[in-house]
Coordinates of C-alpha atoms in Angstrom, one line a residue:
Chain A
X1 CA 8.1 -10.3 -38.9
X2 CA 11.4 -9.5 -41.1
X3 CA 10.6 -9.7 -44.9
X4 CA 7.4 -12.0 -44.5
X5 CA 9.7 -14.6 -42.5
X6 CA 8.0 -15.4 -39.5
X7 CA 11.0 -16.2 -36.9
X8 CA 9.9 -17.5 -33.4
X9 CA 12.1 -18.4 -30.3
X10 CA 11.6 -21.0 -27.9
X11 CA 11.3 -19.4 -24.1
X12 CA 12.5 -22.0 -21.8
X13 CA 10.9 -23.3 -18.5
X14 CA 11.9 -20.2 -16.4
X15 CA 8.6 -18.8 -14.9
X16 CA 8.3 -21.1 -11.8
X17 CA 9.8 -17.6 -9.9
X18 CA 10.9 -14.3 -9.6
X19 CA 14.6 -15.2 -10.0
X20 CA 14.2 -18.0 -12.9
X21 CA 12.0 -15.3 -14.6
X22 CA 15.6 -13.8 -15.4
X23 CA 16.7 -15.7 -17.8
X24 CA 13.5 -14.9 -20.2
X25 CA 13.8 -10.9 -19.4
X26 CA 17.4 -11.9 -20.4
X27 CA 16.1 -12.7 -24.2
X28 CA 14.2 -8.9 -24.2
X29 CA 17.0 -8.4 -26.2
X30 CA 17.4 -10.9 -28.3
X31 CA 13.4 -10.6 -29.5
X32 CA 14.3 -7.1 -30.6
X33 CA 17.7 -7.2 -32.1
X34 CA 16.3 -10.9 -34.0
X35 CA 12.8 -9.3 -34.7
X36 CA 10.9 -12.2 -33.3
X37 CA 7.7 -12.4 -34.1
X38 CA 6.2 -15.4 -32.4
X39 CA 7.2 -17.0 -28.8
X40 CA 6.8 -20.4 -28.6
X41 CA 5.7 -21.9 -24.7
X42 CA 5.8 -25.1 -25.5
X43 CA 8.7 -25.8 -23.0
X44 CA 6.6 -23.8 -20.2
X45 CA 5.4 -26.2 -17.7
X46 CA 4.3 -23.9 -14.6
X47 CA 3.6 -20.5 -14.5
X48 CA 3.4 -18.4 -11.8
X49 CA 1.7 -14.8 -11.3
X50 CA 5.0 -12.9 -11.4
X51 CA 6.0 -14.4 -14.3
X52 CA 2.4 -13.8 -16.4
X53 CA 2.6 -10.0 -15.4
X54 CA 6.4 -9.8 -16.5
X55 CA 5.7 -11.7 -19.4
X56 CA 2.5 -9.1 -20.3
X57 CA 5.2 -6.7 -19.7
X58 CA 7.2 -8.2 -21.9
X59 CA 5.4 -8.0 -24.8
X60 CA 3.8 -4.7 -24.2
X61 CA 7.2 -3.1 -24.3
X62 CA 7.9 -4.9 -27.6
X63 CA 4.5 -3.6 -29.0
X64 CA 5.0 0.0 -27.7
X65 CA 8.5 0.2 -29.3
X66 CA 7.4 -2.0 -32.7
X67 CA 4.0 -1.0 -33.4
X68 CA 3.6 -5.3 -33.6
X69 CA 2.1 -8.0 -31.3
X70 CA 3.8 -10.9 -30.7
X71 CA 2.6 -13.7 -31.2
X72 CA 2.0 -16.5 -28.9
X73 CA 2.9 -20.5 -29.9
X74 CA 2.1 -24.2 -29.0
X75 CA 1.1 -23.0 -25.6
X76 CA 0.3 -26.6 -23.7
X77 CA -3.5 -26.8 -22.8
X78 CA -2.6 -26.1 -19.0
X79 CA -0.7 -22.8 -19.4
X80 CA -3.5 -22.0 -22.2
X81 CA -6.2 -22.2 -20.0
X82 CA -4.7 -20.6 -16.9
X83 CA -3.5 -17.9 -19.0
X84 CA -7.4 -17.4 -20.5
X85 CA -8.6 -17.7 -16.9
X86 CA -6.2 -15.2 -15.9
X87 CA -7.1 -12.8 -18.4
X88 CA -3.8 -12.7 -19.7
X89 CA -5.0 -13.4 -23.5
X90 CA -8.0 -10.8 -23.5
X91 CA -5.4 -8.0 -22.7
X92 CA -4.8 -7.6 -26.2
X93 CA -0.7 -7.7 -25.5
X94 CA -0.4 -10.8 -27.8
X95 CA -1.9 -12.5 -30.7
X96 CA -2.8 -15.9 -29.9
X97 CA -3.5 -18.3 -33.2
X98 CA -5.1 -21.2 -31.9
X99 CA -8.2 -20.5 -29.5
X100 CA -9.3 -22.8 -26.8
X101 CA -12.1 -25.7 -27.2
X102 CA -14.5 -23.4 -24.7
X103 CA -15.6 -27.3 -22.7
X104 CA -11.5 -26.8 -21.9
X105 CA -11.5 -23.4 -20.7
X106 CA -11.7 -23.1 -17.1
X107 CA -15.2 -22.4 -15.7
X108 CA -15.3 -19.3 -13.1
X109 CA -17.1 -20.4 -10.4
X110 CA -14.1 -22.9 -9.8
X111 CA -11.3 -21.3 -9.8
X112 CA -12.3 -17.5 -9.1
X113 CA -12.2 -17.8 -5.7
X114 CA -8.7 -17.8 -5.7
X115 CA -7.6 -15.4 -7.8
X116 CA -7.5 -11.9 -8.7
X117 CA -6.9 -12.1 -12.3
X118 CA -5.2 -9.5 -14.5
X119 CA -6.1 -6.4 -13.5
X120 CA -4.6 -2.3 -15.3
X121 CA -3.8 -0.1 -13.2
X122 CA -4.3 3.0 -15.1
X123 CA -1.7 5.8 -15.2
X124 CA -4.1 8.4 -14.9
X125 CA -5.0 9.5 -10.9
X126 CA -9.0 9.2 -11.4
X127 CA -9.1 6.1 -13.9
X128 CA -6.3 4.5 -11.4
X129 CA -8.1 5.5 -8.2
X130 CA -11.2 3.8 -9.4
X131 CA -9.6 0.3 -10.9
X132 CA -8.0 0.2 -7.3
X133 CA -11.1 0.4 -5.5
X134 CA -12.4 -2.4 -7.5
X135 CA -9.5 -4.8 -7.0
X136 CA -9.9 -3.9 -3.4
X137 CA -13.6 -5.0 -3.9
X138 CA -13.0 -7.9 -5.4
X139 CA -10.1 -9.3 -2.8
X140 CA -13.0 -8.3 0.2
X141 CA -14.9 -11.0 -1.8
X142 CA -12.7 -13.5 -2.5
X143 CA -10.0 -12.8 0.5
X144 CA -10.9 -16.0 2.8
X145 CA -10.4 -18.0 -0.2
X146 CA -7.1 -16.2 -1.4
X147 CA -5.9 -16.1 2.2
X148 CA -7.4 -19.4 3.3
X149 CA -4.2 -20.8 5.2
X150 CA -3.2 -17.6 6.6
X151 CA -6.6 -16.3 7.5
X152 CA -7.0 -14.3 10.5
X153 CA -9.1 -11.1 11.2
X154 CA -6.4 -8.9 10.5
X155 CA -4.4 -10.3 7.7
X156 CA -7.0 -9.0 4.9
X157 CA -7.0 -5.2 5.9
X158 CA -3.1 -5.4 5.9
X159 CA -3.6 -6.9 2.3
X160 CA -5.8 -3.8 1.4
X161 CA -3.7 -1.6 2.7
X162 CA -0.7 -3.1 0.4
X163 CA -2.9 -3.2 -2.7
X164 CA -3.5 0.3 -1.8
X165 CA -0.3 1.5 -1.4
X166 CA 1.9 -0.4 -4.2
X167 CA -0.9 0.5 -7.1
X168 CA -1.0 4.4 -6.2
X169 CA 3.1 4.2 -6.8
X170 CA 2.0 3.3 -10.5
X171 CA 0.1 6.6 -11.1
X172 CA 2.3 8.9 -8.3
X173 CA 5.5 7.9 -9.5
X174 CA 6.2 5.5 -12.6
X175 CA 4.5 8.0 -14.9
X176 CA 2.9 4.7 -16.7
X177 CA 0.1 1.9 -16.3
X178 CA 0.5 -1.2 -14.8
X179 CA -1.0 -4.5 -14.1
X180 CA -2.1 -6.5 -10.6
X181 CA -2.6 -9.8 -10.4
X182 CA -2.8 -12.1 -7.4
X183 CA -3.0 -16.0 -6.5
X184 CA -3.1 -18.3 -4.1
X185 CA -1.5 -22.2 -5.0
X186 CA 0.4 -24.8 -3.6
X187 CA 4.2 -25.8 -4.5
X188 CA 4.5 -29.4 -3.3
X189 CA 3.0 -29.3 0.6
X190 CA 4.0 -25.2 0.4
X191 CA 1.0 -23.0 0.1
X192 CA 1.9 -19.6 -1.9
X193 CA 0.0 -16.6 -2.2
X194 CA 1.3 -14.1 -4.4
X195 CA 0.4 -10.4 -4.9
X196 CA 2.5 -9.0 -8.1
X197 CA 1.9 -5.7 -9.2
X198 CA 4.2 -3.9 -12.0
X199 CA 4.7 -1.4 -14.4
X200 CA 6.8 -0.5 -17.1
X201 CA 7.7 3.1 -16.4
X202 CA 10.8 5.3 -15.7
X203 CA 11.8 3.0 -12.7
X204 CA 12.5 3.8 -9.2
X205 CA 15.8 5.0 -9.0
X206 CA 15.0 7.7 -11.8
X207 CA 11.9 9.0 -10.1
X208 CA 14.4 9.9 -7.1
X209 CA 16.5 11.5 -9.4
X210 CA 15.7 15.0 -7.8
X211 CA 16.7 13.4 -4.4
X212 CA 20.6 14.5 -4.5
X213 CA 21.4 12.4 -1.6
X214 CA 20.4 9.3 -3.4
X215 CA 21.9 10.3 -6.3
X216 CA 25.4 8.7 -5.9
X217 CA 23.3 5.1 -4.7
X218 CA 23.1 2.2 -6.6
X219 CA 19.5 1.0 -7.7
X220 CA 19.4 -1.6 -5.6
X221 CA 20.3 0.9 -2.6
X222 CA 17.9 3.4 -3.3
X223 CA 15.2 0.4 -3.5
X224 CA 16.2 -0.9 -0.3
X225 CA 16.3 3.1 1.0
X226 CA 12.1 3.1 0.1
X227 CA 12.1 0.0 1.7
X228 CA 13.5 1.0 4.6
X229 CA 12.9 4.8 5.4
X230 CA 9.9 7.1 4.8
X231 CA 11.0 9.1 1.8
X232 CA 9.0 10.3 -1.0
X233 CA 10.2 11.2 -5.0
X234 CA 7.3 13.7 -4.6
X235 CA 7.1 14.6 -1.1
X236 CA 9.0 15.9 1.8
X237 CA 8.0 12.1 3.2
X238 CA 6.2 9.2 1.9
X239 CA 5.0 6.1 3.0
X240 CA 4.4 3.7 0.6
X241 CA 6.9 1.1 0.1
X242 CA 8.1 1.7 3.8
X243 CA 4.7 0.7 5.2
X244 CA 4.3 -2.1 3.1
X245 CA 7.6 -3.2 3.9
X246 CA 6.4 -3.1 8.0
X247 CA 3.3 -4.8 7.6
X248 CA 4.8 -7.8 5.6
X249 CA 7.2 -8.3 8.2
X250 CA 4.7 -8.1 10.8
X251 CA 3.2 -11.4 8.3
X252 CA 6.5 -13.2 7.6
X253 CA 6.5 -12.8 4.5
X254 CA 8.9 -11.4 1.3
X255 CA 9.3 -8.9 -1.2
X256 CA 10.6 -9.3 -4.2
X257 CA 11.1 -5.8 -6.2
X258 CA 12.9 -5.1 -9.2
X259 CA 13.7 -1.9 -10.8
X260 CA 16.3 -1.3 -14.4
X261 CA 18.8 -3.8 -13.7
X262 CA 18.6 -3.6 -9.9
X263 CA 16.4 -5.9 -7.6
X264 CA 15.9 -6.1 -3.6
X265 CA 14.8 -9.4 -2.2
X266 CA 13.8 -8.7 1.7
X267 CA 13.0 -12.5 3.7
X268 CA 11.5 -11.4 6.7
X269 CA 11.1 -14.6 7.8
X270 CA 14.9 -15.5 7.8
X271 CA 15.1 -11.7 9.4
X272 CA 13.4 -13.5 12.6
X273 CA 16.0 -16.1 12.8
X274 CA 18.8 -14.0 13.1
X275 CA 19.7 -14.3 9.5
X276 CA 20.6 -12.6 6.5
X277 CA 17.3 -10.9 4.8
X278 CA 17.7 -8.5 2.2
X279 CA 19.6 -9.3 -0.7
X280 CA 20.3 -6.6 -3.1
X281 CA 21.6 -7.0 -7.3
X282 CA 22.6 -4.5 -9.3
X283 CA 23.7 -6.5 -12.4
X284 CA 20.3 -8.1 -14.3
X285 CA 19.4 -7.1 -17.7
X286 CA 17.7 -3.8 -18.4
X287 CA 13.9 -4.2 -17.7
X288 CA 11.9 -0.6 -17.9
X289 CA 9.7 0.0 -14.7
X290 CA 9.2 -1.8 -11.1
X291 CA 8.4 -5.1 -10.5
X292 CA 7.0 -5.9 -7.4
X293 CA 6.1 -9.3 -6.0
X294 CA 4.6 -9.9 -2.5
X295 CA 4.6 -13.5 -1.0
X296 CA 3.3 -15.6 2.3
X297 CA 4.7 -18.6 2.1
X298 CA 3.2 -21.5 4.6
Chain B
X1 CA -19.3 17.6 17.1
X2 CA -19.4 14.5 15.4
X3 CA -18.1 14.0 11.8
X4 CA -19.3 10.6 10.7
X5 CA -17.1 9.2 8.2
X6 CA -19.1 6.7 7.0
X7 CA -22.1 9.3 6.3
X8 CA -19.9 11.5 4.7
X9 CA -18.3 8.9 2.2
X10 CA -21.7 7.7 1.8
X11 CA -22.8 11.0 0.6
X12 CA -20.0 11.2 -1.6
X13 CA -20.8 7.7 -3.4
X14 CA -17.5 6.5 -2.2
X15 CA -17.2 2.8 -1.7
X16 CA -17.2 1.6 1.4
X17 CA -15.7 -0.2 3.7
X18 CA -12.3 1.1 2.7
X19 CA -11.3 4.9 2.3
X20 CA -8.0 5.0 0.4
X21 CA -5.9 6.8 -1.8
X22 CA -5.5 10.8 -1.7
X23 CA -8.0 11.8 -3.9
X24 CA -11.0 10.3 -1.3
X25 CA -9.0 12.0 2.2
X26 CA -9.2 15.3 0.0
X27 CA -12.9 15.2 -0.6
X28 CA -13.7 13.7 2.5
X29 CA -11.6 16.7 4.6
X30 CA -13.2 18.9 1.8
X31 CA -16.9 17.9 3.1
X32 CA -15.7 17.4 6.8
X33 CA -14.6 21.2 6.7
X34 CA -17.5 22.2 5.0
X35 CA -19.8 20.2 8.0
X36 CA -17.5 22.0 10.4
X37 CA -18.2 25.6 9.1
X38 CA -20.5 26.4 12.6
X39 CA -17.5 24.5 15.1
X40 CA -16.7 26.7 17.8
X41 CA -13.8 27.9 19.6
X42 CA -12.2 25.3 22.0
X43 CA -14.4 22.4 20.8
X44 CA -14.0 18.8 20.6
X45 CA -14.8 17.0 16.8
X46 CA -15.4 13.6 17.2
X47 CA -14.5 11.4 14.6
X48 CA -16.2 8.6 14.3
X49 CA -15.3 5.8 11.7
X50 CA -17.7 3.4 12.5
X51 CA -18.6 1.7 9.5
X52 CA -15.0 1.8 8.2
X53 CA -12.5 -0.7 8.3
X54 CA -9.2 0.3 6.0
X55 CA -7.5 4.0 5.6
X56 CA -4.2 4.1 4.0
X57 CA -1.5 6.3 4.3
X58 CA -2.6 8.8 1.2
X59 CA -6.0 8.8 3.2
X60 CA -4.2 9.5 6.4
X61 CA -2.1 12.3 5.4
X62 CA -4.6 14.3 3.1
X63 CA -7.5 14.1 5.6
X64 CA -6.6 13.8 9.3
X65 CA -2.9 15.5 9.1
X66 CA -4.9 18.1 7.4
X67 CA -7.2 18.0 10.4
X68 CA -5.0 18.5 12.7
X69 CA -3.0 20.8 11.8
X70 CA -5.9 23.0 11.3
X71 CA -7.1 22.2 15.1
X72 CA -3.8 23.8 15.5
X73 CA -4.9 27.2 13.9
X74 CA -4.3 29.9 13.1
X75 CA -7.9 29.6 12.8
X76 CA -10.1 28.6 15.4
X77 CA -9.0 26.2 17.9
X78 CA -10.3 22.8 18.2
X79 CA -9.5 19.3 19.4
X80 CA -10.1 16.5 17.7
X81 CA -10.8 12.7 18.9
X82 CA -10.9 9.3 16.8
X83 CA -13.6 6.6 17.4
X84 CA -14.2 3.2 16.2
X85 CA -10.8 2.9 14.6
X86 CA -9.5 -0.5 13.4
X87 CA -5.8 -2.1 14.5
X88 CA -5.2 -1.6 11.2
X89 CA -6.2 2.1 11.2
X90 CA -3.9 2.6 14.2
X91 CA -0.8 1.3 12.4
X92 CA -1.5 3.3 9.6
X93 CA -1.9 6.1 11.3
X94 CA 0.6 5.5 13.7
X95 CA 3.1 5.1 10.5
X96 CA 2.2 8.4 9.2
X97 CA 2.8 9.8 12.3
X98 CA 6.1 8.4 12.8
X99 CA 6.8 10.2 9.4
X100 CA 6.0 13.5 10.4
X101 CA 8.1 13.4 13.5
X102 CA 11.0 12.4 11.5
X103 CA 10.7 14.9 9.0
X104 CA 9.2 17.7 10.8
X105 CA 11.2 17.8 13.6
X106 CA 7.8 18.5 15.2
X107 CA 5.5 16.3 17.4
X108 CA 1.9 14.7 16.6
X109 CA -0.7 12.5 18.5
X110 CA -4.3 12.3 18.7
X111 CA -6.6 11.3 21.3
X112 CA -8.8 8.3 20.9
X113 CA -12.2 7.2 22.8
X114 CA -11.3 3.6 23.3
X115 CA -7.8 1.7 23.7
X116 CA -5.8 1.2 21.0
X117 CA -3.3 -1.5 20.3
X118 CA -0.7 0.3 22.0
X119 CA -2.6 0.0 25.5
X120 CA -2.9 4.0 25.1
X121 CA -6.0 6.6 24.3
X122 CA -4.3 8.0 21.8
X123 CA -1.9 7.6 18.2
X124 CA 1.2 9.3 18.5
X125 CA 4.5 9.4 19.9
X126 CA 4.4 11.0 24.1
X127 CA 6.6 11.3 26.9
X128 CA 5.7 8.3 29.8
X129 CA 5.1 11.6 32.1
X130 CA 2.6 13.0 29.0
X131 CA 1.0 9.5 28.8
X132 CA 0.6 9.6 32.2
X133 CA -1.1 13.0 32.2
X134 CA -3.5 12.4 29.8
X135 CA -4.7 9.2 31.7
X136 CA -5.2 11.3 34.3
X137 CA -7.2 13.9 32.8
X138 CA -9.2 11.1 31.3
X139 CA -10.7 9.8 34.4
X140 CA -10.7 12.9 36.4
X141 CA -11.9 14.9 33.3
X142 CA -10.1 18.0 34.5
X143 CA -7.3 18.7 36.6
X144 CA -5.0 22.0 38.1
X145 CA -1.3 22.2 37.4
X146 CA -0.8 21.4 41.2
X147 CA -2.4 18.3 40.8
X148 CA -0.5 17.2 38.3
X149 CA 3.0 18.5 39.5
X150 CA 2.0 16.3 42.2
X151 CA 0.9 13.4 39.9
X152 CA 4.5 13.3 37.9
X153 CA 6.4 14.4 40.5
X154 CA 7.6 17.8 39.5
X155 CA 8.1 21.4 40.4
X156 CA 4.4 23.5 39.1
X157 CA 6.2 25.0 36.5
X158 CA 7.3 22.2 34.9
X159 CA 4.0 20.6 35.1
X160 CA 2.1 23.9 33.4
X161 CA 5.0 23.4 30.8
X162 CA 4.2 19.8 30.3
X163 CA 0.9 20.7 30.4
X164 CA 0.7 23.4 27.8
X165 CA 3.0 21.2 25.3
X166 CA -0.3 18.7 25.6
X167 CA -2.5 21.8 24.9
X168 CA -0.5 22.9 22.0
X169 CA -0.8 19.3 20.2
X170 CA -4.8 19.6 21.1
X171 CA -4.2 16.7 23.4
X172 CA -6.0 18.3 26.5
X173 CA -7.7 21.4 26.5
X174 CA -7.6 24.6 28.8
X175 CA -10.3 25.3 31.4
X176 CA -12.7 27.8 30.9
X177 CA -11.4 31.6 30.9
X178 CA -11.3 32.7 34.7
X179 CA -10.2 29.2 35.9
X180 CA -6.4 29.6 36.1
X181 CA -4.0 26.3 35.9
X182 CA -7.1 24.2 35.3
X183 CA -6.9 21.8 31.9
X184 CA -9.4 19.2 31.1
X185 CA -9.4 16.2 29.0
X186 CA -10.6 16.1 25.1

């Protein structure tokens, strides 16, 4: 709010994906050089789950640097009410004027089956540890559902083992919270499930800053470097990001991470076929923390 | 011995069926030591994860690394063996391992009571002559150095040299005192 004038901008239709998502962690900027006080979704028309977390992000950043919320605006009924069944609204990131009819909200029982909703993923070892064993209690519960077209007997202990590893990163490394949040749904005849789990923290490539030999690397090297090789920021070795890394290839599936202004894209699936699979960027707008979204696709 | 996982994570009110992060391998190695306080020299600790199905990484490295580098010594010797351990358990482990050779520049395996994935009885990177060895000792319990010079082909010497490298991983384990060039299996 600047001088009691309420200014709001209009996000475009850009969270169908990781990469569309850009252009709305492009107008970061904008909402704090403009002091924008509301966002208006009216234009949204999907959203998916890496685009709800960044978005949280988003706005959590804009409240930990302003002291303000932001507020959100003509939201259509169908992002409303997957955003309240998400959780997304109760996080108490934004302020949200007009509240939903509760016959239109979404019941549970319907719809839980397939999601985890959004989840913190507390900075703190003990508080973390805990919230992580309850995620992983809740996927055991709903993981047939979640990973209905790609059920088999092993697929859900490679899941908790990813959950696992990714959300300790938050507490080990990004010295900050973080969120999870994880879906299955359908793109045309595609079926998608999606685990995204992010923080806003220093990032990866500073919390290898001690690491000389990586000092000289781009972002999106030293991203691709955890990807790839057992190395730790805290350790002699790690494992993290490495194992996750082998077990979704063993599934065929892709990882999306994105650190600062650098990203790695790794499509193990195309890896199989001979072709190009990691993509690496080092030129995207300034976004504090990692970003990290895990896909099946089938 | 057996150390039962399960029971101990139980005891600890830690929710089961998964055992992750590094916090939970450092209470439950805390508690598995404590249980192991009367162990004696040269003897074998099973254990048993029956009940568990998922141990990450962090779990890996703060409880069973822990584990066997202590069966290492300087302590007392002992040898450990995993049962009832998930695919998923096995490339955990295996990955930690993999780890640990890399940046140790020193070996690590671990015996197991049933197959794993790998069509082996044990997590860990050996030799084909080592492998070999330890299948051996598995179905004949024990064996002398001749016997298995014979086995992989090889002059005595280089057999007792194979067959102390097992022994110094805790992957076989030397007869009793007084019988000379005789190993057994864990």
């Amino acid at each position: 709010m600047t001088d009691g004038i309420e200014t709001t901008l209009l996000l475009p239709d850009r969270c169908r994906d990781v990469y569309a998502f850009e252009d709305i962690i492009g107008l970061a900027m904008r909402i704090s050089r403009e002091r924008v006080s509301n966002l208006d979704l009216s234009a949204l028309s999907f959203i998916e789950p890496y685009s709800m977390l960044s978005l949280l992000l988003l706005g959590r950043n804009h409240m930990r640097n302003t002291g303000e919320r932001l507020g959100l605006v003509n939201i259509p009924l169908n992002i409303h009410q997957y955003l309240a069944r998400m959780d997304f609204l109760s996080a108490g990131v934004f302020d949200v004027a007009s509240r939903l009819d509760e016959k239109l909200l979404y019941r549970r029982s319907s719809f839980s089956n397939r999601v985890i909703e959004v989840t913190d993923i507390p900075g703190r070892e003990r508080e973390s540890v805990r919230a992580i064993a309850g995620v992983i209690a809740v996927f055991r519960k709903r993981a047939r559902h979640i990973l209905k077209y790609w059920l088999n007997t092993e697929i859900i202990d490679y899941f908790v083992t990813v959950i696992s590893e990714v959300c300790q990163n938050i507490f080990e490394h990004s010295l900050d919270s973080g969120y999870l949040a994880m879906q299955t749904y359908s793109v045309g005849s595609e079926h998608v499930v999606r685990l995204v789990i992010m923080d806003s923290g220093i990032g990866i490539r500073e919390s290898f800053s001690a690491r000389e030999e990586l000092a000289s690397l781009a972002g999106s090297h030293v991203i691709e470097k955890a990807l790839t090789t057992p190395i730790s920021s805290k350790r002699r070795f790690g494992y993290g990001l490495c194992q996750v890394n082998a077990i979704i290839e063993k599934l065929k599936g892709s990882i999306y991470i994105r650190s600062g202004e650098s990203s790695a894209t790794v499509l193990h699936k195309q890896k199989q076929s001979g072709a190009s699979h990691m993509f690496l960027r080092d030129d995207l707008a300034p976004f504090p923390g990692t970003q990290i979204s895990i896909s099946l696709f089938g | 011995m057996v150390i039962r996982i399960k029971n101990i994570a139980r005891d600890l009110k830690i929710r089961l069926p998964d055992l992750i992060t590094r916090s939970v391998g450092r209470r439950i190695y805390e508690r598995a030591r404590k249980n192991m306080s009367h162990l004696t020299d040269g003897e074998v600790v099973l254990v048993d994860f029956a009940g568990i199905q998922v141990i990450d990484s962090s779990f890996v490295d703060e409880f069973l690394l822990r584990m066997i580098e202590d069966s290492r010594g300087p302590g007392i010797t002992f040898f450990i063996k995993l049962a009832n351990i998930t695919p998923i358990m096995e490339t955990n482990i295996d990955s930690v391992f993999s780890s640990y050779r890399a940046y140790n520049d020193s070996r690590i395996a671990v015996v197991t009571e049933s197959l794993t994935g790998s069509n082996a009885y044990y997590i860990g990177g050996l030799t084909e002559a080592e492998r070999d060895v330890l299948d051996y000792l598995r179905i004949n319990k024990a064996a002398h150095v001749a016997d298995i010079a014979s086995l992989i082909a090889k002059e005595e010497h280089e057999a007792k040299e194979l067959l102390e490298g097992l022994y110094a991983l805790r992957l076989a384990r030397r007869g009793p005192a007084g019988g000379s060039g005789l190993f057994q299996s864990v």
